[in-house]
XYZ file of C-alpha atoms in Angstrom:
340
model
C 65.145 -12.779 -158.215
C 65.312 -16.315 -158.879
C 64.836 -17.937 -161.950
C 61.911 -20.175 -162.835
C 62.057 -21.118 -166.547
C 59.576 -24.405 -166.049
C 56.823 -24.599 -163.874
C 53.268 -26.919 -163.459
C 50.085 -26.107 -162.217
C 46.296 -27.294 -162.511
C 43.896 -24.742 -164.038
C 40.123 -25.561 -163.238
C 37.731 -23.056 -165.402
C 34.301 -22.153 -163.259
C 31.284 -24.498 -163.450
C 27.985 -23.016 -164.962
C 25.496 -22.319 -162.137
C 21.805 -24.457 -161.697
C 18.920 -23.343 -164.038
C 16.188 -22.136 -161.040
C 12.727 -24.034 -161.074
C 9.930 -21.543 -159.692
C 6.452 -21.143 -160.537
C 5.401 -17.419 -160.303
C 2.962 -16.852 -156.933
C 1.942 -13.276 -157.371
C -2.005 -11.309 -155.951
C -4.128 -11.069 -158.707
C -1.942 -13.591 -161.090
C -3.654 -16.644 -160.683
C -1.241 -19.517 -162.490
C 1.462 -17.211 -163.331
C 3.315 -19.737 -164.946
C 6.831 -20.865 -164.348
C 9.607 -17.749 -164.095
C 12.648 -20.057 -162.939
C 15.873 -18.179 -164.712
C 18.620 -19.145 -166.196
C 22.427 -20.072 -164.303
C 25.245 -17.759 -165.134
C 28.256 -18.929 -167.511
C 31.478 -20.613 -165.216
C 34.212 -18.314 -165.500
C 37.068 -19.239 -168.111
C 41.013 -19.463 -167.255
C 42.843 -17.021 -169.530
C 46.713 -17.382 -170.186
C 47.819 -13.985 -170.992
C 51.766 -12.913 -172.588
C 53.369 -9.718 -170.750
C 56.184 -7.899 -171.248
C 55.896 -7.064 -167.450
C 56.683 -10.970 -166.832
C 60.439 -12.131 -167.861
C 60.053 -15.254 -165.508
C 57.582 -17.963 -163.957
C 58.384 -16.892 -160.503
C 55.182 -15.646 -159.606
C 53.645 -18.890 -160.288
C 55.479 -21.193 -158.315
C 54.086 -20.585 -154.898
C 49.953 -21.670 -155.911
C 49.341 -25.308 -157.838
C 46.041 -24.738 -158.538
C 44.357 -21.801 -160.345
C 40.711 -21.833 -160.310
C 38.003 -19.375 -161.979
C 34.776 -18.518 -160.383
C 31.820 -20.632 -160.607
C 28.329 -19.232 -162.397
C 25.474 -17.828 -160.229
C 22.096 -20.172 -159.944
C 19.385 -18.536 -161.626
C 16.864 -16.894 -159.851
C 12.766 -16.547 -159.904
C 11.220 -13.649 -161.697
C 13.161 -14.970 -164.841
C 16.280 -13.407 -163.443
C 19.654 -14.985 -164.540
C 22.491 -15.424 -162.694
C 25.796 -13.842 -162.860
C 28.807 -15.213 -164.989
C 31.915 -15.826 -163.016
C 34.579 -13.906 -163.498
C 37.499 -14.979 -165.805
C 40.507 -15.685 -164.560
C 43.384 -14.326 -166.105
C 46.926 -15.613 -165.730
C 49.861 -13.464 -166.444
C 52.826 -14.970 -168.358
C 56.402 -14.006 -170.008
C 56.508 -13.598 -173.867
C 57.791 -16.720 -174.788
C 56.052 -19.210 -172.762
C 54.629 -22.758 -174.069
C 51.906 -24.040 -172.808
C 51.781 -28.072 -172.474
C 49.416 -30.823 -171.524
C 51.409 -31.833 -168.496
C 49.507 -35.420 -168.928
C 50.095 -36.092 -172.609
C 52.982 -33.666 -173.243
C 50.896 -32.142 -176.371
C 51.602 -28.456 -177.090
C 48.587 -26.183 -176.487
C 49.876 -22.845 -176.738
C 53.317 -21.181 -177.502
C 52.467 -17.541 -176.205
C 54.665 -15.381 -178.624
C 53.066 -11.857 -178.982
C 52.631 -9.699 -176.116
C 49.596 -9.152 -175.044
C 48.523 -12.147 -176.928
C 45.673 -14.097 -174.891
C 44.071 -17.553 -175.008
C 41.141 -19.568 -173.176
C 43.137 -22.649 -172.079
C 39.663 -23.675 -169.975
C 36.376 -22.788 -171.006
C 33.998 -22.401 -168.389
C 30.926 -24.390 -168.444
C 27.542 -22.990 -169.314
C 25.038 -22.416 -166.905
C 21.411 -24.134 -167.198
C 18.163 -23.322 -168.053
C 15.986 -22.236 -166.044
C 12.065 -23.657 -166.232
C 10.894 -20.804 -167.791
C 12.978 -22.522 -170.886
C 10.376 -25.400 -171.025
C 7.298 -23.852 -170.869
C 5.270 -25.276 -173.830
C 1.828 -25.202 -174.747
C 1.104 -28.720 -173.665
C 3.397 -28.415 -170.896
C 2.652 -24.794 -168.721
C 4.395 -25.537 -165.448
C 7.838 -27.675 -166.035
C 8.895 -28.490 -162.696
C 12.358 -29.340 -163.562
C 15.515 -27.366 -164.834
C 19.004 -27.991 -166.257
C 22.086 -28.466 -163.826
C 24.738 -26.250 -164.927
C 27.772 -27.537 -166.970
C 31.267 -28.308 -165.143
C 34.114 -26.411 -165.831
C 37.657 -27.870 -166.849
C 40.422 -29.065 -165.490
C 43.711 -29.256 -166.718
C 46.840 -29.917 -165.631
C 49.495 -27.593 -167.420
C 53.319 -27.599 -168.117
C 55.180 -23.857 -168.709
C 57.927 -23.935 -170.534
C 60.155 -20.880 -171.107
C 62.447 -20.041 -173.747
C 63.449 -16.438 -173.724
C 62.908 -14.430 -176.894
C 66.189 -12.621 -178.198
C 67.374 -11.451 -181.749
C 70.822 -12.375 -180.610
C 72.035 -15.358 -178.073
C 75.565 -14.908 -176.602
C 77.151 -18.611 -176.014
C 80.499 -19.755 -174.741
C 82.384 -21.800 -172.192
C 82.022 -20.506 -168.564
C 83.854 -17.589 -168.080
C 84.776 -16.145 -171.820
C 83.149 -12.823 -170.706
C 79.587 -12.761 -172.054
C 78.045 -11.185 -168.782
C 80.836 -8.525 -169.212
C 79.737 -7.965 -172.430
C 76.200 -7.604 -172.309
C 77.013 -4.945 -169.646
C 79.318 -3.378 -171.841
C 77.168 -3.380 -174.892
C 73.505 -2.386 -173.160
C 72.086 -1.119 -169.967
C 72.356 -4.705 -168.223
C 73.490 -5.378 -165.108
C 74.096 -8.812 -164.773
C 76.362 -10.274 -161.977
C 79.680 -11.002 -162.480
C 82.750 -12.364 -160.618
C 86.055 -14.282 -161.354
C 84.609 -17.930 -161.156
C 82.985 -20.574 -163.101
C 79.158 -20.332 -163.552
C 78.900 -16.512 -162.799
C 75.399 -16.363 -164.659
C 72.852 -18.732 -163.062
C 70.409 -17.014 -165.390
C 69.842 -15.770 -168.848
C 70.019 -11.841 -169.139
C 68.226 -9.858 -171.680
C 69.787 -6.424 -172.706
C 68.705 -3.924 -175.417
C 71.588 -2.586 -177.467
C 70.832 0.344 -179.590
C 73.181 1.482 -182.525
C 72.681 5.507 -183.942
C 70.055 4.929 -186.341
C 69.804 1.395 -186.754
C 67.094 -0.642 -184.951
C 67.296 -1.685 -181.176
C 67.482 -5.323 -180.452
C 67.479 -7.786 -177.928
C 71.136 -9.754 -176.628
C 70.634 -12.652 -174.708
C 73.999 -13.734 -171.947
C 73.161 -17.898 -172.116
C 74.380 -19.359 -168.820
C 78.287 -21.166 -170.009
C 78.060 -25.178 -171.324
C 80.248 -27.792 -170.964
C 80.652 -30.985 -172.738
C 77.515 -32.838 -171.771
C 75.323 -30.261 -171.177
C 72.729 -31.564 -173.886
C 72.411 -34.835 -171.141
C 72.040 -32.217 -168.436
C 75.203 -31.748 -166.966
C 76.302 -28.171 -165.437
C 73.404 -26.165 -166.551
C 72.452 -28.790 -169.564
C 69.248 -28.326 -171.148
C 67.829 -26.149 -168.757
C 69.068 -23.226 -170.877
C 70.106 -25.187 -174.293
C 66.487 -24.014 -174.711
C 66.723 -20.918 -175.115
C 69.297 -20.909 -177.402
C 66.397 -22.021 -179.792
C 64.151 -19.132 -180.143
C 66.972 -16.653 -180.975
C 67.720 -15.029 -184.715
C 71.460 -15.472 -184.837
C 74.884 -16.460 -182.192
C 77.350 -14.854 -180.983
C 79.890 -17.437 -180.225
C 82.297 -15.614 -177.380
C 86.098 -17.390 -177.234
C 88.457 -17.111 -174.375
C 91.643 -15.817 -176.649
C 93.210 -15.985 -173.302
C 92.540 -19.465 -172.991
C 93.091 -21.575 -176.019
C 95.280 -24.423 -175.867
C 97.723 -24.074 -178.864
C 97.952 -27.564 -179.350
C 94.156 -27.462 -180.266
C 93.316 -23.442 -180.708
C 89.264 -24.913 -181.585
C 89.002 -27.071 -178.972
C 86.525 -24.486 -176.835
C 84.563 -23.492 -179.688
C 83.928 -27.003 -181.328
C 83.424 -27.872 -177.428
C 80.538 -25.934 -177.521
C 79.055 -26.187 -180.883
C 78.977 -30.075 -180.509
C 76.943 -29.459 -177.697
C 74.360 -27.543 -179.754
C 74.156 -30.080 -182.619
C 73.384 -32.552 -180.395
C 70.979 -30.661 -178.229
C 69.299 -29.534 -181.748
C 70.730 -30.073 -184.806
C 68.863 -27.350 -186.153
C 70.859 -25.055 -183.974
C 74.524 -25.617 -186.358
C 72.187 -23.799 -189.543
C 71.629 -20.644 -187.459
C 74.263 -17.695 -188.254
C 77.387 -17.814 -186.058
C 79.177 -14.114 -185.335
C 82.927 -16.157 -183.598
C 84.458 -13.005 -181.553
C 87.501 -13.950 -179.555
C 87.383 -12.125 -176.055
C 89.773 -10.537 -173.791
C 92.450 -9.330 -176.559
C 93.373 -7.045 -173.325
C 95.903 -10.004 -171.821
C 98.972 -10.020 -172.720
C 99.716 -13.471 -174.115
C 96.494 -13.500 -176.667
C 97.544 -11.621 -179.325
C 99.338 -14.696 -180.123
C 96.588 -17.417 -179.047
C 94.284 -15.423 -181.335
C 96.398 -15.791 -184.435
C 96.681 -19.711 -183.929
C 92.891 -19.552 -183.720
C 92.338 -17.570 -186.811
C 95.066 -19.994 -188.877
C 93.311 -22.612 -187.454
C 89.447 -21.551 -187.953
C 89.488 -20.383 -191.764
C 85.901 -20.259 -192.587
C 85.004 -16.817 -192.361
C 84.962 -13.153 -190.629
C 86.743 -13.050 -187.031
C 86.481 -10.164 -184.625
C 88.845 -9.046 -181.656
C 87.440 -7.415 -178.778
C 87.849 -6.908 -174.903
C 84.690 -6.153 -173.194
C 86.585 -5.578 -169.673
C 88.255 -2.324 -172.226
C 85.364 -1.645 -174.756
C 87.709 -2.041 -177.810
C 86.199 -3.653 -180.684
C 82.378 -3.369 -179.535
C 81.283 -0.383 -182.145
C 82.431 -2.960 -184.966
C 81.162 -5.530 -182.971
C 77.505 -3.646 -182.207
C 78.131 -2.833 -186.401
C 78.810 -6.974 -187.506
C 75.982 -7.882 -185.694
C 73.187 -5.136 -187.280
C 74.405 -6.252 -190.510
C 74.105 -10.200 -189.632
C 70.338 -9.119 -188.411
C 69.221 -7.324 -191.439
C 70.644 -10.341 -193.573
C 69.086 -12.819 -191.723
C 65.896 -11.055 -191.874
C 66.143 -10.307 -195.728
C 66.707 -14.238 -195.882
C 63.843 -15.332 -194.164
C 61.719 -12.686 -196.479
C 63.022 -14.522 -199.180
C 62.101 -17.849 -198.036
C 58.347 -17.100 -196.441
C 57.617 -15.790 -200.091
């Protein structure tokens, strides 16, 4: 399926239905009065997160969503109907923005987490509603209230505990589908992965969590080139990195070129991004040559815990699955700390 992380539409909530103006004409009722009911309440536009969702696709085919309007009210003091809510359906993670004013409404992080983003308007009186003693047959009644419109940006940035970065090609789609269930595509050629994949890595007794496979940067990406900041994005809502190195490919005259490649091109998309925990794992230990190209890395790196692995082979990845369970319950010990 293709992948739709940003997407605007219109939402227009219902308008209240007309207040009804009727005087009651009944045998044996002289001057029954006025029995004019009231309008029924405009339907309201409701933004709704699902774990069914994990992109905007669905959205991108209709521009406007609109909710039904309110009922006029009827004679015999009977009200109209509401209209019915309408309910929109989108991926945990999702924030909602005035497309006109670029304010932030709504970052949708729960599932099943729901907000109005359009109130619909109220309906009106009927002339039943003014019937006073100096005043026994109003002839008049309220219009019903319009709805709202809005024009909406959706943003998405996928929700992971761990984000697996790297140049094109250092193996993080092969990884993913070594470490969970995910299938993501893969094949022998620069920008593989068109699209994040989420996979769900579970470890004997320790809790599940959620790997992200980031599409690869290149220098530039945070001014949009390759796949820039389409997907710089989501780097933001995950807990910690896994920074995946091509052993095979480092350049010995520069073992950290690739890695401070990439890491510049966080900073600079967010430099809130360099304080979040970085796992470095150096990939593809199965060639022949990188045995050596890994121990020019590690010389060269000295600033804390390295790991060898080969997804293609599966060596390394219980440590690996291990390192990053431990980095997890840190990181949420840390925050613990810090929210009190």
């Amino acid at each position: 399926m293709k992948f739709i992380d940003e997407i605007r539409i219109t939402v227009q909530s219902g308008n209240g239905g007309a207040g009804c103006v009727s005087l009651l004409r009944e045998k044996y009722i002289p001057k029954g009065g006025p029995d004019g009911g009231d309008g029924g309440r405009g339907g309201d536009v409701i933004l709704r997160a699902t774990t069914a969702k994990r992109t905007l696709f669905h959205l991108r085919f209709q521009k406007l969503y609109k909710a039904k309007n309110g009922a006029p009210g009827q004679g015999r003091n009977c009200f109209g109907k509401s209209g019915e809510d309408l309910i929109i359906e989108l991926p945990v993670g999702t924030l909602v923005i005035n497309a006109d004013t670029g304010e932030l409404i709504k970052d949708l992080v729960d599932p099943d987490e729901v907000f109005v983003v359009a109130k619909g308007g109220r309906g009106g009186q009927g002339n039943a509603r003014f019937k006073t003693a100096t005043h026994r047959t109003p002839r008049f009644a309220q219009p019903g209230e319009p709805g709202e419109t809005l024009a909406l940006r959706l943003e998405l940035k996928l929700l992971a505990d761990v984000g697996i970065i790297g140049l094109p090609n250092a193996g993080k789609s092969t990884l993913i589908s070594a470490l969970s269930s995910a299938k993501p595509k893969i094949a022998d050629y620069p920008f593989t992965t068109l699209t994040p994949n989420l996979g769900v890595i579970r470890s004997g007794y320790r809790e599940p969590f959620v790997v992200a496979d980031i599409p690869g940067l290149i220098e530039g990406a945070h001014t949009g080139l390759g796949l820039g900041t389409r997907f710089l994005r989501h780097v933001e809502r995950t807990r910690i990195l896994l920074h995946l190195v091509d052993a095979a490919a480092i350049d010995p005259d520069h073992p950290l070129k690739d890695l401070e490649a990439v890491n510049r091109e966080l900073h600079q998309h967010d430099p809130a991004l360099g304080t979040k925990p970085q796992l470095v794992v150096l990939n593809k230990m199965d060639v022949a040559w990188a045995d050596d190209a890994a121990t020019l890395f590690e010389e060269a790196y000295g600033q804390g815990p390295l790991l060898r692995i080969s997804a293609a082979v599966g060596s390394g990845l219980d440590q690996l699955t291990e390192m990053l369970c431990n980095l997890l319950d840190q990181h949420d010990e840390a925050q613990f700390e810090a929210d009190g």
